Tab-separated table of N, CA and C in Angstrom:
chain	number	residue	atom	x	y	z
A	14	MET	N	14.957	-51.016	0.787
A	14	MET	CA	14.447	-49.684	1.001
A	14	MET	C	15.496	-48.812	1.675
A	15	VAL	N	16.183	-49.383	2.674
A	15	VAL	CA	17.218	-48.648	3.392
A	15	VAL	C	18.362	-48.311	2.443
A	16	VAL	N	18.679	-49.238	1.551
A	16	VAL	CA	19.758	-49.018	0.587
A	16	VAL	C	19.406	-47.839	-0.325
A	17	PHE	N	18.160	-47.767	-0.740
A	17	PHE	CA	17.706	-46.674	-1.607
A	17	PHE	C	17.920	-45.325	-0.933
A	18	PHE	N	17.534	-45.199	0.347
A	18	PHE	CA	17.693	-43.941	1.065
A	18	PHE	C	19.164	-43.583	1.265
A	19	ARG	N	20.009	-44.593	1.495
A	19	ARG	CA	21.446	-44.320	1.643
A	19	ARG	C	22.030	-43.777	0.333
A	20	ILE	N	21.633	-44.376	-0.790
A	20	ILE	CA	22.126	-43.901	-2.087
A	20	ILE	C	21.622	-42.478	-2.341
A	21	LEU	N	20.357	-42.237	-2.058
A	21	LEU	CA	19.777	-40.905	-2.239
A	21	LEU	C	20.490	-39.880	-1.373
A	22	LEU	N	20.748	-40.208	-0.131
A	22	LEU	CA	21.443	-39.319	0.791
A	22	LEU	C	22.858	-39.040	0.301
A	23	HIS	N	23.544	-40.065	-0.206
A	23	HIS	CA	24.899	-39.899	-0.718
A	23	HIS	C	24.905	-38.955	-1.932
A	24	GLU	N	23.939	-39.140	-2.851
A	24	GLU	CA	23.862	-38.281	-4.039
A	24	GLU	C	23.550	-36.838	-3.649
A	25	LEU	N	22.669	-36.656	-2.692
A	25	LEU	CA	22.340	-35.300	-2.237
A	25	LEU	C	23.543	-34.624	-1.608
A	26	SER	N	24.347	-35.379	-0.868
A	26	SER	CA	25.525	-34.778	-0.239
A	26	SER	C	26.541	-34.371	-1.303
A	27	LYS	N	26.666	-35.131	-2.402
A	27	LYS	CA	27.572	-34.742	-3.487
A	27	LYS	C	27.076	-33.448	-4.143
A	28	GLU	N	25.751	-33.342	-4.351
A	28	GLU	CA	25.180	-32.125	-4.934
A	28	GLU	C	25.405	-30.936	-4.016
A	29	THR	N	25.292	-31.134	-2.724
A	29	THR	CA	25.495	-30.059	-1.760
A	29	THR	C	26.921	-29.549	-1.825
A	30	ILE	N	27.879	-30.450	-1.973
A	30	ILE	CA	29.283	-30.042	-2.054
A	30	ILE	C	29.508	-29.201	-3.311
A	31	ARG	N	28.903	-29.584	-4.437
A	31	ARG	CA	29.044	-28.816	-5.670
A	31	ARG	C	28.349	-27.461	-5.576
A	32	MET	N	27.245	-27.380	-4.853
A	32	MET	CA	26.465	-26.147	-4.748
A	32	MET	C	27.079	-25.143	-3.786
A	33	VAL	N	28.033	-25.554	-2.963
A	33	VAL	CA	28.638	-24.647	-1.992
A	33	VAL	C	29.250	-23.449	-2.702
A	34	GLY	N	29.801	-23.636	-3.886
A	34	GLY	CA	30.393	-22.539	-4.641
A	34	GLY	C	29.370	-21.500	-5.060
A	35	PHE	N	28.129	-21.905	-5.225
A	35	PHE	CA	27.080	-20.978	-5.635
A	35	PHE	C	26.383	-20.309	-4.457
A	36	ARG	N	26.645	-20.768	-3.266
A	36	ARG	CA	25.960	-20.248	-2.094
A	36	ARG	C	26.149	-18.732	-1.937
A	37	PRO	N	27.371	-18.181	-2.050
A	37	PRO	CA	27.522	-16.727	-1.913
A	37	PRO	C	26.760	-15.954	-2.995
A	38	VAL	N	26.732	-16.500	-4.201
A	38	VAL	CA	26.011	-15.836	-5.291
A	38	VAL	C	24.515	-15.813	-4.995
A	39	CYS	N	23.978	-16.941	-4.572
A	39	CYS	CA	22.551	-17.020	-4.240
A	39	CYS	C	22.212	-16.106	-3.074
A	40	LEU	N	23.073	-16.061	-2.090
A	40	LEU	CA	22.851	-15.199	-0.935
A	40	LEU	C	22.845	-13.734	-1.359
A	41	ALA	N	23.781	-13.338	-2.205
A	41	ALA	CA	23.850	-11.950	-2.669
A	41	ALA	C	22.614	-11.584	-3.485
A	42	LEU	N	22.180	-12.482	-4.368
A	42	LEU	CA	20.979	-12.216	-5.160
A	42	LEU	C	19.741	-12.105	-4.277
A	43	GLY	N	19.640	-12.960	-3.287
A	43	GLY	CA	18.505	-12.903	-2.363
A	43	GLY	C	18.473	-11.606	-1.582
A	44	LEU	N	19.630	-11.165	-1.103
A	44	LEU	CA	19.689	-9.903	-0.356
A	44	LEU	C	19.353	-8.709	-1.241
A	45	CYS	N	19.809	-8.732	-2.492
A	45	CYS	CA	19.465	-7.646	-3.423
A	45	CYS	C	17.959	-7.601	-3.674
A	46	ALA	N	17.350	-8.758	-3.822
A	46	ALA	CA	15.905	-8.808	-4.049
A	46	ALA	C	15.154	-8.261	-2.847
A	47	ILE	N	15.580	-8.641	-1.659
A	47	ILE	CA	14.923	-8.148	-0.445
A	47	ILE	C	15.125	-6.650	-0.308
A	48	ALA	N	16.331	-6.160	-0.603
A	48	ALA	CA	16.613	-4.729	-0.497
A	48	ALA	C	15.785	-3.933	-1.497
A	49	GLY	N	15.477	-4.515	-2.637
A	49	GLY	CA	14.663	-3.826	-3.631
A	49	GLY	C	13.183	-3.840	-3.319
A	50	ILE	N	12.724	-4.820	-2.572
A	50	ILE	CA	11.299	-4.959	-2.279
A	50	ILE	C	10.905	-4.257	-0.989
A	51	LEU	N	11.723	-4.335	0.015
A	51	LEU	CA	11.341	-3.814	1.326
A	51	LEU	C	11.100	-2.302	1.379
A	52	PRO	N	11.981	-1.447	0.847
A	52	PRO	CA	11.727	-0.007	0.984
A	52	PRO	C	10.390	0.455	0.404
A	53	PRO	N	9.993	0.043	-0.824
A	53	PRO	CA	8.676	0.468	-1.306
A	53	PRO	C	7.533	-0.077	-0.447
A	54	ALA	N	7.675	-1.302	0.033
A	54	ALA	CA	6.623	-1.882	0.866
A	54	ALA	C	6.505	-1.126	2.182
A	55	MET	N	7.646	-0.740	2.754
A	55	MET	CA	7.615	0.006	4.010
A	55	MET	C	7.033	1.397	3.789
A	56	ALA	N	7.336	2.032	2.655
A	56	ALA	CA	6.784	3.351	2.355
A	56	ALA	C	5.278	3.260	2.159
A	57	ALA	N	4.816	2.226	1.477
A	57	ALA	CA	3.377	2.059	1.269
A	57	ALA	C	2.664	1.840	2.590
A	58	GLU	N	3.316	1.140	3.516
A	58	GLU	CA	2.709	0.896	4.819
A	58	GLU	C	2.578	2.198	5.599
A	59	ARG	N	3.601	3.061	5.501
A	59	ARG	CA	3.554	4.346	6.203
A	59	ARG	C	2.462	5.239	5.635
A	60	GLU	N	2.335	5.257	4.306
A	60	GLU	CA	1.369	6.128	3.662
A	60	GLU	C	-0.050	5.579	3.754
A	61	GLY	N	-0.202	4.319	4.016
A	61	GLY	CA	-1.519	3.696	4.045
A	61	GLY	C	-1.899	3.234	2.647
A	62	ALA	N	-2.860	2.376	2.580
A	62	ALA	CA	-3.301	1.843	1.294
A	62	ALA	C	-4.046	2.918	0.519
A	63	HIS	N	-4.105	2.754	-0.788
A	63	HIS	CA	-4.865	3.676	-1.622
A	63	HIS	C	-6.308	3.648	-1.151
A	64	PRO	N	-6.932	4.819	-1.025
A	64	PRO	CA	-8.286	4.855	-0.463
A	64	PRO	C	-9.286	3.989	-1.212
A	65	ALA	N	-9.118	3.853	-2.514
A	65	ALA	CA	-10.079	3.067	-3.277
A	65	ALA	C	-9.833	1.567	-3.155
A	66	LEU	N	-8.751	1.168	-2.488
A	66	LEU	CA	-8.421	-0.250	-2.384
A	66	LEU	C	-8.823	-0.868	-1.053
A	67	ARG	N	-9.532	-0.158	-0.246
A	67	ARG	CA	-9.922	-0.745	1.035
A	67	ARG	C	-11.266	-1.462	0.887
A	68	ILE	N	-11.566	-2.286	1.847
A	68	ILE	CA	-12.791	-3.078	1.805
A	68	ILE	C	-13.930	-2.270	2.407
A	69	LEU	N	-15.026	-2.182	1.669
A	69	LEU	CA	-16.217	-1.505	2.160
A	69	LEU	C	-17.193	-2.553	2.666
A	70	LYS	N	-17.746	-2.310	3.822
A	70	LYS	CA	-18.782	-3.203	4.329
A	70	LYS	C	-20.120	-2.661	3.840
A	71	VAL	N	-20.821	-3.470	3.094
A	71	VAL	CA	-22.057	-3.056	2.450
A	71	VAL	C	-23.198	-3.896	2.997
A	72	LYS	N	-24.290	-3.207	3.314
A	72	LYS	CA	-25.471	-3.937	3.778
A	72	LYS	C	-26.014	-4.791	2.635
A	73	PRO	N	-26.401	-6.009	2.934
A	73	PRO	CA	-26.977	-6.830	1.870
A	73	PRO	C	-28.331	-6.267	1.453
A	74	GLY	N	-28.585	-6.316	0.189
A	74	GLY	CA	-29.858	-5.842	-0.332
A	74	GLY	C	-30.545	-6.964	-1.075
A	75	PRO	N	-31.569	-6.607	-1.811
A	75	PRO	CA	-32.238	-7.646	-2.594
A	75	PRO	C	-31.298	-8.184	-3.666
A	76	ALA	N	-31.558	-9.375	-4.100
A	76	ALA	CA	-30.723	-9.984	-5.143
A	76	ALA	C	-30.779	-9.122	-6.398
A	77	PRO	N	-29.648	-8.967	-7.089
A	77	PRO	CA	-29.659	-8.139	-8.296
A	77	PRO	C	-30.496	-8.784	-9.393
A	78	MET	N	-31.057	-7.915	-10.225
A	78	MET	CA	-31.820	-8.417	-11.364
A	78	MET	C	-30.856	-8.983	-12.398
A	79	THR	N	-31.366	-9.900	-13.169
A	79	THR	CA	-30.606	-10.469	-14.279
A	79	THR	C	-31.457	-10.331	-15.532
A	80	VAL	N	-30.941	-10.774	-16.642
A	80	VAL	CA	-31.720	-10.733	-17.880
A	80	VAL	C	-33.015	-11.518	-17.698
A	81	ALA	N	-32.945	-12.637	-17.013
A	81	ALA	CA	-34.116	-13.500	-16.839
A	81	ALA	C	-35.139	-12.914	-15.872
A	82	THR	N	-34.686	-12.111	-14.895
A	82	THR	CA	-35.612	-11.620	-13.865
A	82	THR	C	-35.921	-10.136	-13.987
A	83	ALA	N	-35.443	-9.482	-15.044
A	83	ALA	CA	-35.650	-8.035	-15.189
A	83	ALA	C	-37.124	-7.715	-15.385
A	84	THR	N	-37.577	-6.689	-14.680
A	84	THR	CA	-38.962	-6.243	-14.815
A	84	THR	C	-39.102	-5.432	-16.100
A	85	PRO	N	-40.318	-5.324	-16.628
A	85	PRO	CA	-40.512	-4.555	-17.861
A	85	PRO	C	-40.036	-3.105	-17.685
A	86	GLY	N	-39.363	-2.606	-18.706
A	86	GLY	CA	-38.860	-1.240	-18.673
A	86	GLY	C	-37.414	-1.124	-18.221
A	87	ILE	N	-36.874	-2.170	-17.646
A	87	ILE	CA	-35.479	-2.134	-17.194
A	87	ILE	C	-34.537	-2.271	-18.384
A	88	LEU	N	-34.862	-3.170	-19.308
A	88	LEU	CA	-34.019	-3.381	-20.483
A	88	LEU	C	-34.531	-2.544	-21.646
A	89	ASP	N	-33.612	-1.909	-22.373
A	89	ASP	CA	-33.972	-1.135	-23.554
A	89	ASP	C	-34.369	-2.074	-24.685
A	90	TYR	N	-34.676	-1.495	-25.827
A	90	TYR	CA	-35.101	-2.277	-26.984
A	90	TYR	C	-34.044	-3.294	-27.429
A	91	ASP	N	-32.777	-3.009	-27.117
A	91	ASP	CA	-31.705	-3.906	-27.543
A	91	ASP	C	-31.224	-4.836	-26.434
A	92	GLY	N	-31.972	-4.913	-25.346
A	92	GLY	CA	-31.641	-5.834	-24.262
A	92	GLY	C	-30.596	-5.333	-23.298
A	93	ILE	N	-30.312	-4.030	-23.351
A	93	ILE	CA	-29.304	-3.434	-22.475
A	93	ILE	C	-30.019	-2.655	-21.374
A	94	PRO	N	-29.587	-2.800	-20.122
A	94	PRO	CA	-30.250	-2.066	-19.039
A	94	PRO	C	-30.017	-0.561	-19.162
A	95	THR	N	-31.000	0.198	-18.748
A	95	THR	CA	-30.887	1.650	-18.801
A	95	THR	C	-29.883	2.141	-17.761
A	96	VAL	N	-29.119	3.163	-18.121
A	96	VAL	CA	-28.115	3.713	-17.211
A	96	VAL	C	-28.531	5.088	-16.694
A	97	GLU	N	-29.735	5.503	-16.984
A	97	GLU	CA	-30.184	6.848	-16.622
A	97	GLU	C	-30.340	7.051	-15.120
A	98	ASN	N	-30.589	6.010	-14.368
A	98	ASN	CA	-30.851	6.168	-12.931
A	98	ASN	C	-29.643	5.866	-12.057
A	99	THR	N	-28.491	5.671	-12.663
A	99	THR	CA	-27.312	5.370	-11.868
A	99	THR	C	-26.682	6.656	-11.350
A	100	ASN	N	-25.708	6.516	-10.464
A	100	ASN	CA	-25.051	7.693	-9.884
A	100	ASN	C	-23.553	7.658	-10.186
A	101	ALA	N	-22.857	8.723	-9.789
A	101	ALA	CA	-21.430	8.852	-10.096
A	101	ALA	C	-20.610	7.735	-9.461
A	102	ALA	N	-20.944	7.354	-8.245
A	102	ALA	CA	-20.188	6.302	-7.563
A	102	ALA	C	-20.311	4.979	-8.313
A	103	ASN	N	-21.511	4.653	-8.747
A	103	ASN	CA	-21.718	3.399	-9.457
A	103	ASN	C	-21.017	3.411	-10.812
A	104	VAL	N	-21.062	4.536	-11.508
A	104	VAL	CA	-20.368	4.636	-12.794
A	104	VAL	C	-18.862	4.501	-12.590
A	105	GLY	N	-18.328	5.111	-11.526
A	105	GLY	CA	-16.902	4.978	-11.234
A	105	GLY	C	-16.502	3.528	-11.024
A	106	GLY	N	-17.294	2.796	-10.273
A	106	GLY	CA	-17.017	1.374	-10.068
A	106	GLY	C	-17.171	0.570	-11.345
A	107	LEU	N	-18.194	0.908	-12.138
A	107	LEU	CA	-18.400	0.200	-13.404
A	107	LEU	C	-17.236	0.410	-14.366
A	108	MET	N	-16.659	1.608	-14.350
A	108	MET	CA	-15.521	1.869	-15.237
A	108	MET	C	-14.352	0.952	-14.875
A	109	TYR	N	-14.161	0.739	-13.580
A	109	TYR	CA	-13.131	-0.208	-13.137
A	109	TYR	C	-13.467	-1.607	-13.656
A	110	TYR	N	-14.705	-2.033	-13.446
A	110	TYR	CA	-15.135	-3.369	-13.873
A	110	TYR	C	-14.960	-3.532	-15.383
A	111	CYS	N	-15.415	-2.544	-16.136
A	111	CYS	CA	-15.367	-2.638	-17.597
A	111	CYS	C	-13.938	-2.692	-18.111
A	112	TYR	N	-13.080	-1.872	-17.548
A	112	TYR	CA	-11.694	-1.839	-18.015
A	112	TYR	C	-10.962	-3.137	-17.661
A	113	HIS	N	-11.145	-3.610	-16.461
A	113	HIS	CA	-10.408	-4.798	-16.018
A	113	HIS	C	-10.962	-6.108	-16.560
A	114	HIS	N	-12.166	-6.073	-17.103
A	114	HIS	CA	-12.713	-7.273	-17.743
A	114	HIS	C	-12.629	-7.164	-19.266
A	115	HIS	N	-11.859	-6.181	-19.747
A	115	HIS	CA	-11.597	-5.995	-21.174
A	115	HIS	C	-12.882	-5.859	-21.985
A	116	LEU	N	-13.864	-5.174	-21.414
A	116	LEU	CA	-15.109	-4.933	-22.137
A	116	LEU	C	-14.988	-3.700	-23.018
A	117	VAL	N	-14.063	-2.822	-22.673
A	117	VAL	CA	-13.766	-1.640	-23.481
A	117	VAL	C	-12.248	-1.537	-23.596
A	118	THR	N	-11.792	-1.001	-24.706
A	118	THR	CA	-10.352	-0.853	-24.896
A	118	THR	C	-9.920	0.604	-24.819
A	119	ASP	N	-10.864	1.496	-24.712
A	119	ASP	CA	-10.570	2.923	-24.674
A	119	ASP	C	-10.018	3.307	-23.303
A	120	THR	N	-8.894	3.999	-23.286
A	120	THR	CA	-8.313	4.411	-22.002
A	120	THR	C	-9.104	5.535	-21.355
A	121	THR	N	-10.034	6.136	-22.095
A	121	THR	CA	-10.890	7.167	-21.514
A	121	THR	C	-11.718	6.580	-20.377
A	122	VAL	N	-12.127	5.347	-20.530
A	122	VAL	CA	-12.914	4.684	-19.487
A	122	VAL	C	-12.098	4.579	-18.206
A	123	ARG	N	-10.844	4.191	-18.339
A	123	ARG	CA	-9.982	4.085	-17.163
A	123	ARG	C	-9.771	5.461	-16.530
A	124	ALA	N	-9.534	6.475	-17.362
A	124	ALA	CA	-9.319	7.830	-16.846
A	124	ALA	C	-10.576	8.357	-16.158
A	125	LEU	N	-11.738	8.101	-16.746
A	125	LEU	CA	-12.996	8.537	-16.140
A	125	LEU	C	-13.208	7.857	-14.794
A	126	GLY	N	-12.959	6.562	-14.744
A	126	GLY	CA	-13.098	5.837	-13.480
A	126	GLY	C	-12.182	6.389	-12.409
A	127	ARG	N	-10.957	6.735	-12.783
A	127	ARG	CA	-10.013	7.294	-11.808
A	127	ARG	C	-10.447	8.672	-11.336
A	128	LYS	N	-10.947	9.500	-12.275
A	128	LYS	CA	-11.402	10.838	-11.876
A	128	LYS	C	-12.576	10.743	-10.909
A	129	LEU	N	-13.489	9.845	-11.200
A	129	LEU	CA	-14.636	9.680	-10.302
A	129	LEU	C	-14.196	9.130	-8.954
A	130	ALA	N	-13.230	8.237	-8.956
A	130	ALA	CA	-12.781	7.611	-7.705
A	130	ALA	C	-11.974	8.561	-6.834
A	131	GLU	N	-11.548	9.705	-7.363
A	131	GLU	CA	-10.790	10.670	-6.560
A	131	GLU	C	-11.654	11.346	-5.500
A	132	TRP	N	-12.944	11.389	-5.720
A	132	TRP	CA	-13.832	12.063	-4.778
A	132	TRP	C	-14.007	11.202	-3.529
A	133	PRO	N	-13.716	11.739	-2.342
A	133	PRO	CA	-13.855	10.945	-1.105
A	133	PRO	C	-15.269	10.401	-0.902
A	134	ALA	N	-16.270	11.179	-1.283
A	134	ALA	CA	-17.649	10.709	-1.111
A	134	ALA	C	-17.920	9.480	-1.975
A	135	ILE	N	-17.295	9.417	-3.122
A	135	ILE	CA	-17.485	8.267	-4.009
A	135	ILE	C	-16.729	7.058	-3.476
A	136	GLN	N	-15.528	7.279	-2.948
A	136	GLN	CA	-14.722	6.174	-2.424
A	136	GLN	C	-15.435	5.444	-1.296
A	137	ASN	N	-16.225	6.160	-0.526
A	137	ASN	CA	-16.904	5.561	0.624
A	137	ASN	C	-18.323	5.110	0.310
A	138	ASP	N	-18.763	5.304	-0.909
A	138	ASP	CA	-20.131	4.967	-1.293
A	138	ASP	C	-20.217	3.483	-1.658
A	139	PRO	N	-21.160	2.753	-1.089
A	139	PRO	CA	-21.310	1.332	-1.436
A	139	PRO	C	-21.588	1.103	-2.921
A	140	ASP	N	-22.198	2.088	-3.586
A	140	ASP	CA	-22.480	1.927	-5.016
A	140	ASP	C	-21.197	1.805	-5.834
A	141	TYR	N	-20.114	2.416	-5.344
A	141	TYR	CA	-18.818	2.288	-6.017
A	141	TYR	C	-18.354	0.829	-5.959
A	142	ALA	N	-18.496	0.232	-4.795
A	142	ALA	CA	-18.105	-1.176	-4.635
A	142	ALA	C	-18.982	-2.085	-5.491
A	143	TRP	N	-20.283	-1.806	-5.513
A	143	TRP	CA	-21.178	-2.628	-6.329
A	143	TRP	C	-20.832	-2.499	-7.806
A	144	GLY	N	-20.519	-1.292	-8.258
A	144	GLY	CA	-20.125	-1.097	-9.653
A	144	GLY	C	-18.869	-1.876	-9.991
A	145	GLY	N	-17.904	-1.870	-9.082
A	145	GLY	CA	-16.666	-2.614	-9.297
A	145	GLY	C	-16.890	-4.112	-9.380
A	146	ALA	N	-18.008	-4.574	-8.833
A	146	ALA	CA	-18.348	-5.999	-8.894
A	146	ALA	C	-19.259	-6.320	-10.080
A	147	GLY	N	-19.497	-5.317	-10.952
A	147	GLY	CA	-20.321	-5.557	-12.132
A	147	GLY	C	-21.804	-5.399	-11.902
A	148	GLN	N	-22.170	-4.611	-10.889
A	148	GLN	CA	-23.580	-4.372	-10.586
A	148	GLN	C	-23.940	-2.940	-10.991
A	149	LEU	N	-24.901	-2.781	-11.881
A	149	LEU	CA	-25.369	-1.478	-12.333
A	149	LEU	C	-26.554	-1.059	-11.480
A	150	LYS	N	-26.487	0.147	-10.927
A	150	LYS	CA	-27.606	0.643	-10.120
A	150	LYS	C	-28.687	1.145	-11.067
A	151	ILE	N	-29.875	0.580	-10.959
A	151	ILE	CA	-30.969	0.966	-11.842
A	151	ILE	C	-32.088	1.667	-11.096
A	152	GLY	N	-31.950	1.807	-9.807
A	152	GLY	CA	-32.941	2.492	-8.989
A	152	GLY	C	-32.565	2.354	-7.531
A	153	PRO	N	-33.339	2.995	-6.652
A	153	PRO	CA	-33.032	2.864	-5.229
A	153	PRO	C	-33.125	1.401	-4.788
A	154	HIS	N	-32.065	0.903	-4.240
A	154	HIS	CA	-31.985	-0.481	-3.749
A	154	HIS	C	-32.230	-1.508	-4.849
A	155	GLN	N	-31.955	-1.143	-6.100
A	155	GLN	CA	-32.109	-2.075	-7.215
A	155	GLN	C	-30.817	-2.111	-8.018
A	156	MET	N	-30.290	-3.290	-8.192
A	156	MET	CA	-29.072	-3.491	-8.973
A	156	MET	C	-29.364	-4.461	-10.110
A	157	PHE	N	-28.566	-4.320	-11.162
A	157	PHE	CA	-28.656	-5.240	-12.291
A	157	PHE	C	-27.293	-5.882	-12.470
A	158	ASP	N	-27.248	-7.190	-12.563
A	158	ASP	CA	-25.996	-7.931	-12.687
A	158	ASP	C	-25.558	-7.965	-14.151
A	159	LEU	N	-24.487	-7.229	-14.462
A	159	LEU	CA	-23.995	-7.189	-15.845
A	159	LEU	C	-23.498	-8.542	-16.323
A	160	LYS	N	-23.091	-9.394	-15.407
A	160	LYS	CA	-22.562	-10.703	-15.801
A	160	LYS	C	-23.638	-11.588	-16.432
A	161	SER	N	-24.911	-11.202	-16.282
A	161	SER	CA	-25.973	-11.998	-16.897
A	161	SER	C	-26.167	-11.634	-18.372
A	162	LEU	N	-25.502	-10.575	-18.828
A	162	LEU	CA	-25.572	-10.181	-20.235
A	162	LEU	C	-24.469	-10.884	-21.022
A	163	ASN	N	-24.648	-10.960	-22.340
A	163	ASN	CA	-23.555	-11.498	-23.149
A	163	ASN	C	-22.461	-10.433	-23.274
A	164	HIS	N	-21.324	-10.813	-23.809
A	164	HIS	CA	-20.147	-9.929	-23.850
A	164	HIS	C	-20.444	-8.616	-24.582
A	165	ASP	N	-21.106	-8.688	-25.731
A	165	ASP	CA	-21.395	-7.475	-26.498
A	165	ASP	C	-22.339	-6.546	-25.748
A	166	GLN	N	-23.328	-7.102	-25.070
A	166	GLN	CA	-24.253	-6.276	-24.291
A	166	GLN	C	-23.551	-5.656	-23.087
A	167	GLN	N	-22.638	-6.401	-22.471
A	167	GLN	CA	-21.860	-5.827	-21.367
A	167	GLN	C	-21.030	-4.652	-21.867
A	168	ALA	N	-20.393	-4.815	-23.020
A	168	ALA	CA	-19.571	-3.746	-23.590
A	168	ALA	C	-20.426	-2.527	-23.921
A	169	ALA	N	-21.621	-2.748	-24.457
A	169	ALA	CA	-22.510	-1.633	-24.782
A	169	ALA	C	-22.967	-0.911	-23.516
A	170	THR	N	-23.237	-1.651	-22.454
A	170	THR	CA	-23.620	-1.034	-21.182
A	170	THR	C	-22.463	-0.208	-20.632
A	171	CYS	N	-21.255	-0.715	-20.759
A	171	CYS	CA	-20.076	0.043	-20.316
A	171	CYS	C	-19.947	1.337	-21.105
A	172	SER	N	-20.156	1.261	-22.414
A	172	SER	CA	-20.049	2.459	-23.249
A	172	SER	C	-21.114	3.481	-22.880
A	173	ARG	N	-22.322	3.025	-22.664
A	173	ARG	CA	-23.393	3.958	-22.269
A	173	ARG	C	-23.118	4.571	-20.906
A	174	SER	N	-22.587	3.790	-19.999
A	174	SER	CA	-22.242	4.327	-18.676
A	174	SER	C	-21.128	5.356	-18.798
A	175	ALA	N	-20.155	5.078	-19.663
A	175	ALA	CA	-19.045	6.015	-19.863
A	175	ALA	C	-19.543	7.325	-20.466
A	176	LEU	N	-20.545	7.254	-21.330
A	176	LEU	CA	-21.111	8.481	-21.898
A	176	LEU	C	-21.789	9.329	-20.831
A	177	ARG	N	-22.289	8.701	-19.814
A	177	ARG	CA	-22.939	9.415	-18.715
A	177	ARG	C	-21.926	10.006	-17.731
A	178	GLY	N	-20.717	9.476	-17.730
A	178	GLY	CA	-19.693	9.888	-16.780
A	178	GLY	C	-19.356	11.363	-16.757
A	179	PRO	N	-19.101	12.006	-17.909
A	179	PRO	CA	-18.756	13.429	-17.875
A	179	PRO	C	-19.851	14.303	-17.262
A	180	ASP	N	-21.111	13.975	-17.527
A	180	ASP	CA	-22.203	14.738	-16.904
A	180	ASP	C	-22.187	14.563	-15.392
A	181	LEU	N	-21.918	13.354	-14.939
A	181	LEU	CA	-21.854	13.104	-13.501
A	181	LEU	C	-20.662	13.822	-12.874
A	182	LEU	N	-19.542	13.887	-13.587
A	182	LEU	CA	-18.377	14.631	-13.096
A	182	LEU	C	-18.710	16.109	-12.963
A	183	LYS	N	-19.415	16.626	-13.953
A	183	LYS	CA	-19.790	18.042	-13.923
A	183	LYS	C	-20.726	18.321	-12.753
A	184	GLU	N	-21.674	17.428	-12.524
A	184	GLU	CA	-22.591	17.586	-11.384
A	184	GLU	C	-21.822	17.608	-10.072
A	185	LYS	N	-20.822	16.741	-9.947
A	185	LYS	CA	-20.027	16.684	-8.714
A	185	LYS	C	-19.243	17.973	-8.511
A	186	LYS	N	-18.698	18.529	-9.600
A	186	LYS	CA	-17.909	19.755	-9.482
A	186	LYS	C	-18.792	20.958	-9.170
A	187	ASP	N	-20.033	20.937	-9.664
A	187	ASP	CA	-20.946	22.056	-9.425
A	187	ASP	C	-21.417	22.114	-7.983
A	188	ARG	N	-21.381	21.000	-7.276
A	188	ARG	CA	-21.860	20.981	-5.889
A	188	ARG	C	-20.896	21.630	-4.956
């Protein structure tokens, strides 16, 4: 066993001698990488994080409804939850969820989500956070978990929510 470690140590020392020539190159590459990463990181720290990227503390509510637990009238004729009772904050969060889970391919959804998220009142609204987690607001203190739907139904819910977005944007601007 001791012989094995001596041979291993000897081989490692030979490799170290050969690698000495590459040490300045590796050091220069490492310093360049650090120099390229640090300034943007320091600037981001000075400016603070993007307002929509902070953690919201949300009071726990009742468990969200699922396809199995939905009360009559929550799901439309095609098994998709109604989006008529949701608000701008929830739609903004849903647009994030839909785009990042590849439920829609239209960049309009991403643009709509960003426009809605620009409003400070929406950024601080817990419904925005719930929407980003795939929860559709269907009434006061009532959420529906989109993850309980199949992929096509989730995509259809995203599309219906996106259709409601421009009206919600207009309502926000009128206030």
